[in-house]
GROMACS .gro file of C-alpha atoms in nm:
model
  341
    1MET     CA    1   3.523   9.956  13.061
    2ASN     CA    2   3.796   9.749  13.225
    3LYS     CA    3   3.819   9.533  12.911
    4LEU     CA    4   3.857   9.846  12.696
    5ALA     CA    5   4.130   9.979  12.924
    6ALA     CA    6   4.312   9.649  12.909
    7LEU     CA    7   4.289   9.645  12.530
    8LEU     CA    8   4.426   9.998  12.503
    9ALA     CA    9   4.709   9.913  12.740
   10ALA     CA   10   4.800   9.611  12.529
   11LEU     CA   11   4.797   9.817  12.211
   12LEU     CA   12   5.012  10.089  12.365
   13LEU     CA   13   5.265   9.852  12.523
   14PRO     CA   14   5.497   9.831  12.218
   15PHE     CA   15   5.505  10.212  12.197
   16ALA     CA   16   5.586  10.239  12.568
   17ALA     CA   17   5.869   9.990  12.529
   18ALA     CA   18   6.007  10.187  12.234
   19ALA     CA   19   5.994  10.507  12.437
   20GLN     CA   20   6.182  10.345  12.723
   21SER     CA   21   6.459  10.233  12.483
   22ALA     CA   22   6.514  10.588  12.354
   23PRO     CA   23   6.793  10.791  12.515
   24PRO     CA   24   6.699  11.084  12.738
   25ALA     CA   25   6.675  11.431  12.583
   26SER     CA   26   7.000  11.525  12.759
   27TYR     CA   27   7.181  11.269  12.540
   28TYR     CA   28   7.154  11.516  12.252
   29SER     CA   29   7.274  11.816  12.451
   30HIS     CA   30   7.587  12.002  12.343
   31ALA     CA   31   7.623  12.185  12.673
   32GLY     CA   32   7.985  12.189  12.785
   33HIS     CA   33   8.113  12.062  12.451
   34ASP     CA   34   8.318  12.266  12.206
   35ASP     CA   35   8.262  12.040  11.904
   36VAL     CA   36   7.916  12.154  11.792
   37LEU     CA   37   8.028  12.305  11.461
   38SER     CA   38   8.207  11.984  11.363
   39GLY     CA   39   7.938  11.735  11.463
   40GLY     CA   40   8.144  11.598  11.750
   41VAL     CA   41   8.477  11.581  11.567
   42LYS     CA   42   8.791  11.708  11.737
   43MET     CA   43   9.145  11.703  11.603
   44ILE     CA   44   9.353  11.669  11.917
   45PRO     CA   45   9.715  11.789  11.925
   46ILE     CA   46   9.954  11.541  12.084
   47THR     CA   47  10.318  11.572  12.177
   48THR     CA   48  10.561  11.293  12.089
   49PRO     CA   49  10.939  11.251  12.107
   50LEU     CA   50  10.943  11.348  11.737
   51GLY     CA   51  10.730  11.659  11.772
   52LYS     CA   52  10.363  11.748  11.760
   53PHE     CA   53  10.095  11.575  11.556
   54ARG     CA   54   9.713  11.558  11.555
   55VAL     CA   55   9.477  11.268  11.609
   56TRP     CA   56   9.110  11.248  11.507
   57THR     CA   57   8.822  11.182  11.746
   58LYS     CA   58   8.443  11.200  11.711
   59ARG     CA   59   8.199  11.212  12.003
   60VAL     CA   60   7.853  11.056  11.976
   61GLY     CA   61   7.599  11.149  12.243
   62ASN     CA   62   7.627  11.320  12.578
   63ASN     CA   63   7.641  11.142  12.914
   64PRO     CA   64   7.827  11.311  13.202
   65LYS     CA   65   7.842  10.978  13.389
   66LEU     CA   66   7.966  10.749  13.112
   67ALA     CA   67   8.188  10.817  12.809
   68LEU     CA   68   8.340  10.521  12.626
   69LEU     CA   69   8.663  10.581  12.433
   70LEU     CA   70   8.712  10.318  12.161
   71LEU     CA   71   9.063  10.184  12.090
   72HIS     CA   72   9.077  10.009  11.754
   73GLY     CA   73   9.292   9.712  11.665
   74GLY     CA   74   9.577   9.657  11.425
   75PRO     CA   75   9.805   9.825  11.510
   76GLY     CA   76   9.732  10.054  11.220
   77MET     CA   77   9.360   9.975  11.172
   78THR     CA   78   9.093  10.246  11.196
   79HIS     CA   79   8.788  10.343  11.399
   80GLU     CA   80   8.561  10.249  11.107
   81TYR     CA   81   8.484   9.890  11.204
   82PHE     CA   82   8.339  10.016  11.533
   83GLU     CA   83   8.048  10.177  11.344
   84ALA     CA   84   7.821   9.887  11.444
   85PHE     CA   85   7.815  10.055  11.787
   86ASP     CA   86   7.583  10.314  11.635
   87SER     CA   87   7.308  10.052  11.627
   88TYR     CA   88   7.315   9.987  12.002
   89LEU     CA   89   7.482  10.245  12.226
   90PRO     CA   90   7.267  10.555  12.154
   91ALA     CA   91   6.948  10.373  12.261
   92ALA     CA   92   7.122  10.294  12.592
   93GLY     CA   93   7.219  10.658  12.642
   94ILE     CA   94   7.590  10.575  12.634
   95GLU     CA   95   7.827  10.843  12.509
   96TYR     CA   96   8.108  10.697  12.299
   97ILE     CA   97   8.407  10.839  12.116
   98TYR     CA   98   8.560  10.718  11.793
   99TYR     CA   99   8.935  10.766  11.777
  100ASP     CA  100   9.199  10.702  11.513
  101GLN     CA  101   9.534  10.643  11.675
  102LEU     CA  102   9.836  10.825  11.534
  103GLY     CA  103   9.926  10.674  11.198
  104SER     CA  104   9.569  10.564  11.125
  105ALA     CA  105   9.297  10.691  10.889
  106TYR     CA  106   9.199  11.052  10.966
  107SER     CA  107   9.486  11.113  11.209
  108ASP     CA  108   9.830  11.232  11.105
  109GLN     CA  109  10.044  10.961  10.950
  110PRO     CA  110  10.409  11.045  11.012
  111LYS     CA  111  10.644  10.895  10.756
  112GLY     CA  112  11.011  10.918  10.680
  113PRO     CA  113  11.343  10.856  10.853
  114GLY     CA  114  11.319  10.799  11.228
  115THR     CA  115  10.939  10.778  11.247
  116ASP     CA  116  10.943  10.405  11.324
  117ALA     CA  117  11.046  10.506  11.676
  118LEU     CA  118  10.687  10.626  11.726
  119TRP     CA  119  10.535  10.280  11.697
  120GLN     CA  120  10.594  10.162  12.052
  121THR     CA  121  10.334  10.062  12.310
  122ASP     CA  122  10.458  10.308  12.574
  123ARG     CA  123  10.424  10.602  12.336
  124PHE     CA  124  10.071  10.497  12.242
  125VAL     CA  125   9.982  10.492  12.614
  126GLU     CA  126  10.095  10.853  12.649
  127GLU     CA  127   9.893  10.941  12.340
  128VAL     CA  128   9.576  10.798  12.499
  129GLU     CA  129   9.644  10.998  12.815
  130GLN     CA  130   9.673  11.318  12.612
  131VAL     CA  131   9.348  11.235  12.433
  132ARG     CA  132   9.176  11.177  12.769
  133LYS     CA  133   9.285  11.518  12.895
  134ALA     CA  134   9.176  11.695  12.577
  135LEU     CA  135   8.832  11.534  12.601
  136HIS     CA  136   8.799  11.630  12.971
  137LEU     CA  137   8.740  11.271  13.083
  138ASP     CA  138   8.811  11.149  13.436
  139ARG     CA  139   8.731  10.871  13.683
  140ASN     CA  140   8.374  10.996  13.712
  141ASN     CA  141   8.290  10.911  13.352
  142PHE     CA  142   8.588  10.768  13.162
  143CYS     CA  143   8.552  10.411  13.034
  144LEU     CA  144   8.798  10.257  12.792
  145LEU     CA  145   8.723   9.980  12.541
  146GLY     CA  146   9.013   9.821  12.357
  147HIS     CA  147   8.965   9.559  12.086
  148SER     CA  148   9.248   9.330  11.968
  149TRP     CA  149   9.566   9.547  11.967
  150GLY     CA  150   9.348   9.811  12.130
  151GLY     CA  151   9.304   9.562  12.417
  152ILE     CA  152   9.681   9.559  12.468
  153LEU     CA  153   9.679   9.936  12.469
  154ALA     CA  154   9.385   9.946  12.712
  155MET     CA  155   9.559   9.707  12.956
  156GLU     CA  156   9.881   9.907  12.939
  157TYR     CA  157   9.692  10.232  12.994
  158ALA     CA  158   9.507  10.087  13.294
  159LEU     CA  159   9.828   9.959  13.450
  160LYS     CA  160   9.975  10.311  13.441
  161TYR     CA  161   9.674  10.543  13.464
  162GLN     CA  162   9.383  10.351  13.614
  163GLN     CA  163   9.329  10.632  13.865
  164HIS     CA  164   9.156  10.813  13.576
  165LEU     CA  165   8.932  10.520  13.479
  166LYS     CA  166   8.575  10.439  13.575
  167CYS     CA  167   8.578  10.104  13.393
  168LEU     CA  168   8.763   9.898  13.137
  169VAL     CA  169   8.659   9.662  12.855
  170ILE     CA  170   8.913   9.418  12.707
  171SER     CA  171   8.756   9.292  12.386
  172ASN     CA  172   8.896   8.984  12.209
  173MET     CA  173   9.252   9.011  12.342
  174VAL     CA  174   9.468   8.805  12.575
  175ASP     CA  175   9.722   8.945  12.820
  176SER     CA  176  10.017   8.762  12.660
  177ILE     CA  177  10.141   8.749  12.301
  178PRO     CA  178  10.340   8.429  12.371
  179GLU     CA  179  10.008   8.273  12.481
  180TYR     CA  180   9.844   8.400  12.162
  181ASN     CA  181  10.122   8.249  11.950
  182ASP     CA  182  10.107   7.921  12.142
  183TYR     CA  183   9.731   7.889  12.081
  184ALA     CA  184   9.777   7.955  11.710
  185ARG     CA  185  10.059   7.702  11.684
  186HIS     CA  186   9.907   7.418  11.888
  187VAL     CA  187   9.530   7.462  11.840
  188LEU     CA  188   9.444   7.663  11.529
  189GLU     CA  189   9.714   7.548  11.288
  190PRO     CA  190   9.672   7.170  11.346
  191ALA     CA  191   9.305   7.208  11.246
  192MET     CA  192   9.397   7.361  10.909
  193ASP     CA  193   9.453   7.183  10.580
  194PRO     CA  194   9.820   7.076  10.605
  195LYS     CA  195   9.902   7.142  10.237
  196GLN     CA  196   9.755   7.491  10.244
  197LEU     CA  197   9.923   7.565  10.577
  198ALA     CA  198  10.258   7.452  10.438
  199GLU     CA  199  10.211   7.684  10.140
  200VAL     CA  200  10.132   7.976  10.371
  201LYS     CA  201  10.436   7.902  10.588
  202ALA     CA  202  10.658   7.881  10.280
  203MET     CA  203  10.539   8.221  10.157
  204GLU     CA  204  10.605   8.370  10.500
  205ALA     CA  205  10.957   8.222  10.505
  206GLU     CA  206  11.021   8.367  10.160
  207HIS     CA  207  10.877   8.709  10.261
  208ARG     CA  208  10.601   8.681  10.003
  209THR     CA  209  10.306   8.775  10.226
  210ASP     CA  210  10.209   9.040   9.971
  211ASP     CA  211  10.142   8.764   9.716
  212PRO     CA  212   9.763   8.758   9.646
  213ARG     CA  213   9.774   8.380   9.690
  214TYR     CA  214   9.868   8.431  10.056
  215MET     CA  215   9.546   8.610  10.146
  216GLN     CA  216   9.344   8.390   9.911
  217ILE     CA  217   9.436   8.085  10.117
  218LEU     CA  218   9.402   8.254  10.455
  219THR     CA  219   9.062   8.406  10.377
  220THR     CA  220   8.882   8.072  10.375
  221MET     CA  221   9.121   7.883  10.600
  222HIS     CA  222   9.155   8.142  10.875
  223TYR     CA  223   8.967   8.472  10.837
  224GLU     CA  224   8.622   8.328  10.771
  225LYS     CA  225   8.664   8.084  11.061
  226HIS     CA  226   8.840   8.289  11.329
  227VAL     CA  227   8.832   8.661  11.240
  228LEU     CA  228   8.476   8.720  11.113
  229ARG     CA  229   8.257   8.414  11.071
  230MET     CA  230   8.076   8.491  10.750
  231PRO     CA  231   8.180   8.472  10.382
  232GLN     CA  232   8.413   8.761  10.308
  233ALA     CA  233   8.180   8.876  10.030
  234GLN     CA  234   7.917   8.937  10.299
  235TRP     CA  235   8.139   9.124  10.545
  236PRO     CA  236   7.974   9.449  10.660
  237GLU     CA  237   8.087   9.758  10.474
  238PRO     CA  238   8.255   9.926  10.778
  239VAL     CA  239   8.476   9.617  10.816
  240THR     CA  240   8.588   9.606  10.454
  241ARG     CA  241   8.641   9.983  10.461
  242ALA     CA  242   8.860   9.955  10.773
  243PHE     CA  243   9.065   9.673  10.621
  244GLY     CA  244   9.110   9.883  10.309
  245HIS     CA  245   9.250  10.172  10.513
  246VAL     CA  246   9.491   9.978  10.735
  247ASN     CA  247   9.840  10.125  10.770
  248SER     CA  248  10.027   9.812  10.666
  249HIS     CA  249  10.367   9.952  10.762
  250ILE     CA  250  10.270  10.001  11.127
  251TYR     CA  251  10.084   9.670  11.130
  252THR     CA  252  10.381   9.474  10.996
  253LEU     CA  253  10.631   9.652  11.219
  254MET     CA  254  10.438   9.583  11.542
  255GLN     CA  255  10.236   9.270  11.466
  256GLY     CA  256  10.465   9.114  11.206
  257PRO     CA  257  10.390   8.994  10.852
  258SER     CA  258  10.226   8.667  10.954
  259GLU     CA  259   9.851   8.637  11.008
  260LEU     CA  260   9.903   8.327  11.224
  261GLY     CA  261  10.073   8.488  11.523
  262ALA     CA  262  10.279   8.793  11.615
  263SER     CA  263  10.647   8.837  11.537
  264GLY     CA  264  10.704   9.212  11.539
  265VAL     CA  265  10.758   9.465  11.819
  266LEU     CA  266  10.480   9.297  12.019
  267GLU     CA  267  10.623   8.942  11.998
  268HIS     CA  268  10.732   8.921  12.362
  269TRP     CA  269  10.463   9.144  12.517
  270ASP     CA  270  10.325   8.977  12.831
  271ARG     CA  271  10.122   9.127  13.116
  272SER     CA  272   9.985   8.801  13.254
  273LYS     CA  273  10.161   8.853  13.589
  274ASP     CA  274  10.041   9.213  13.620
  275LEU     CA  275   9.674   9.187  13.532
  276HIS     CA  276   9.570   9.150  13.897
  277ARG     CA  277   9.685   9.509  13.952
  278ILE     CA  278   9.391   9.642  13.748
  279THR     CA  279   9.125   9.705  14.012
  280VAL     CA  280   8.858   9.900  13.820
  281PRO     CA  281   8.547   9.711  13.702
  282THR     CA  282   8.661   9.523  13.391
  283LEU     CA  283   8.471   9.326  13.130
  284VAL     CA  284   8.662   9.066  12.926
  285ILE     CA  285   8.487   8.978  12.599
  286ALA     CA  286   8.577   8.651  12.429
  287GLY     CA  287   8.457   8.473  12.116
  288ARG     CA  288   8.430   8.095  12.112
  289PHE     CA  289   8.596   8.081  11.767
  290ASP     CA  290   8.841   8.369  11.824
  291THR     CA  291   9.204   8.373  11.718
  292MET     CA  292   9.257   8.404  12.095
  293ASN     CA  293   9.194   8.122  12.342
  294PRO     CA  294   8.848   8.187  12.499
  295ASP     CA  295   8.930   7.965  12.798
  296TYR     CA  296   9.239   8.172  12.864
  297MET     CA  297   9.030   8.490  12.849
  298ALA     CA  298   8.795   8.337  13.108
  299HIS     CA  299   9.102   8.286  13.328
  300MET     CA  300   9.195   8.652  13.273
  301ALA     CA  301   8.853   8.761  13.403
  302ARG     CA  302   8.910   8.556  13.717
  303LYS     CA  303   9.251   8.716  13.774
  304LEU     CA  304   9.105   9.066  13.766
  305PRO     CA  305   8.983   9.172  14.114
  306ARG     CA  306   8.663   9.318  13.964
  307GLY     CA  307   8.660   9.126  13.640
  308GLN     CA  308   8.380   8.947  13.460
  309LEU     CA  309   8.360   8.748  13.139
  310LEU     CA  310   8.129   8.790  12.842
  311LEU     CA  311   8.154   8.484  12.617
  312CYS     CA  312   8.010   8.515  12.267
  313PRO     CA  313   7.928   8.152  12.174
  314LYS     CA  314   7.890   8.229  11.803
  315GLY     CA  315   8.165   8.489  11.792
  316SER     CA  316   8.516   8.505  11.655
  317HIS     CA  317   8.771   8.786  11.673
  318MET     CA  318   8.512   9.040  11.559
  319SER     CA  319   8.231   8.924  11.785
  320MET     CA  320   8.065   9.263  11.755
  321TYR     CA  321   7.958   9.142  11.410
  322ASP     CA  322   7.923   8.763  11.411
  323ASP     CA  323   7.761   8.740  11.756
  324GLN     CA  324   7.626   9.092  11.769
  325GLN     CA  325   7.331   9.040  12.003
  326THR     CA  326   7.540   8.868  12.269
  327TYR     CA  327   7.819   9.123  12.237
  328PHE     CA  328   7.611   9.438  12.270
  329THR     CA  329   7.359   9.304  12.520
  330GLY     CA  330   7.645   9.210  12.750
  331LEU     CA  331   7.843   9.528  12.687
  332VAL     CA  332   7.546   9.757  12.754
  333LYS     CA  333   7.454   9.562  13.068
  334PHE     CA  334   7.809   9.603  13.201
  335LEU     CA  335   7.827   9.975  13.119
  336GLU     CA  336   7.490  10.042  13.277
  337SER     CA  337   7.602   9.857  13.592
  338VAL     CA  338   7.893  10.099  13.640
  339GLU     CA  339   7.724  10.416  13.514
  340ASN     CA  340   7.584  10.531  13.849
  341ARG     CA  341   7.871  10.417  14.070
   0.00000   0.00000   0.00000
């Protein structure tokens, strides 16, 4: 009889493990939410110096203790490349919110004379704060994840409004654009084919970055090595969709036309001396092959009073794809560690 019981237990073990990985029934509850008819989508009105606009958000799941707002990169990218999160966060019972910043994808895209004044970091910070209020998030549940440019935005938000945060995730972003440019100039560029690099630099100097040859060279020389480490033809559909929807005007204005460093509005952005002021639990995620210096990001984690590093040894700038297991295992572990605080 004992042998039979042991056999049954062994047979049922995989099913028990699967049950434990499923989110609780409350994860699917709509109680307290006013977005049931739209499947979690909310168009949130925001006020700017140029008037009122609307930004798009979509909630997935329900967790009163942990809601993760996702800040996409660019500037001018979209929420779409975050869709890999669907494969991991629901099973962990983590509520998360997609969000297109103003000017991106499903949100309003102001155009015309004077609208370039909107594309400033400080205004984006106030936008995030208005989104937080509209979603009824506070220090008891509000976690912020910023990737790339979204990491800049997340750091800036935390430095002004961390009293509303439960935790922070800085994904694949350094705290200094001059440091980012220095790493590109002295580490990444010297490793590139000198003839191809010279051709890229010449096209940039001649303002010909819209020439198809420009991206043709950079795809194999840069993107497939430091942005997403797989052949571009194999890039996941959400990534190619997001790249296809980028607002190139905002991107060029803030980031600059070059793919090998920043030269736009963000060129002199530097919070390296202020990072120690962020006191909420913070996870810094770095990719070994990132466009950003992973050793510098490790130093950032040490500067943060409650910081920790997640290094993705196979990852590049989009580590959530090319080192997916490391990225999401570490992210979920961090979020679960702060959930019940």
